[in-house]
Structure formats: C-alpha cells, structure tokens
Coordinates of C-alpha atoms in Angstrom, one line a residue:
R1 CA -23.4 23.2 -10.6
L2 CA -27.1 23.2 -11.4
A3 CA -29.6 24.0 -8.6
Q4 CA -33.2 24.9 -8.7
L5 CA -34.8 27.1 -6.1
L6 CA -38.5 27.3 -5.1
R7 CA -39.8 29.8 -2.6
V8 CA -43.3 29.5 -1.2
A9 CA -45.0 31.9 1.1
A10 CA -48.3 31.2 2.8
P11 CA -49.9 32.8 5.9
G12 CA -47.7 32.1 8.8
I13 CA -44.9 30.2 6.9
D14 CA -42.2 30.8 4.4
V15 CA -40.4 27.9 2.7
A16 CA -37.3 27.8 0.4
L17 CA -36.5 24.5 -1.2
R18 CA -33.4 24.0 -3.2
L19 CA -32.8 20.9 -5.5
G20 CA -29.2 20.4 -6.2
T21 CA -27.2 17.9 -8.2
G22 CA -27.7 14.2 -7.6
G23 CA -31.1 14.7 -6.0
A24 CA -29.8 16.6 -3.0
V25 CA -32.5 18.7 -1.3
T26 CA -32.1 21.5 1.2
I27 CA -35.1 23.1 2.9
S28 CA -35.4 26.3 5.0
V29 CA -38.6 27.0 6.8
S30 CA -39.6 30.0 8.8
A31 CA -42.8 29.6 10.8
E32 CA -44.5 32.5 12.5
K33 CA -45.6 30.5 15.6
P34 CA -43.3 28.4 17.8
T35 CA -45.9 25.6 17.8
S36 CA -45.7 25.4 14.0
E37 CA -41.9 25.2 14.3
T38 CA -42.3 22.2 16.7
K39 CA -44.7 20.4 14.3
L40 CA -42.4 20.9 11.4
R41 CA -39.5 19.6 13.3
D42 CA -41.5 16.6 14.5
G43 CA -42.4 15.7 10.9
A44 CA -38.8 15.9 9.6
Q45 CA -38.1 12.2 9.7
A46 CA -41.3 11.4 7.7
L47 CA -40.3 14.1 5.2
R48 CA -36.8 12.6 4.9
E49 CA -38.3 9.1 4.2
Q50 CA -40.8 10.4 1.6
L51 CA -38.1 12.3 -0.2
A52 CA -35.9 9.1 -0.1
A53 CA -38.7 7.1 -1.6
A54 CA -38.8 9.6 -4.5
G55 CA -35.1 9.2 -5.0
L56 CA -34.1 12.5 -3.3
T57 CA -31.8 13.0 -0.3
L58 CA -32.6 15.6 2.3
T59 CA -29.2 17.1 3.0
Q60 CA -30.3 20.0 5.2
L61 CA -33.5 21.0 6.9
R62 CA -33.5 24.3 8.8
V63 CA -36.6 25.2 10.7
D64 CA -37.0 28.4 12.8
H65 CA -39.7 30.8 13.9
G66 CA -39.9 34.5 13.3
Q67 CA -41.6 37.0 11.2
T68 CA -42.9 35.6 7.8
G69 CA -44.3 37.2 4.7

C-alpha cells in the first residue's frame, strides 16, 4: 500500500496531508485559534469539490485547535 505524507507547519497552523492509493486524501489540521478552526471547517466542502475536480477523493478531514509548531 503506497501512501505519501506531507507535513506543513506555518505560524498558527499545522497540516498533515496523506495521499493514498486511488487518489484518496486524508488531511489533519491543527489550528492555534478556535476562529481558524471554524474557518477551516467552513471551507471543507469547497476543498472537497476542488480535490474532486483534480481527480482526488477527500476521505477524511480532521480539524481541531490546540498548540501548533
């Protein structure tokens, strides 16, 4: 089972994106501020649609807030 993992850390946010077989994508996001968490959740459907347009399927999106970095 082949999977690629990308981790990105920026001020106030950490992201882990995993690309699995068949174009399956899982994303875990940790945002420092609760307002950032809300904005990320609100954009989930648009992200799902953009990934689908690129031939990828968002199978899991986990967004929470807590300490980053």
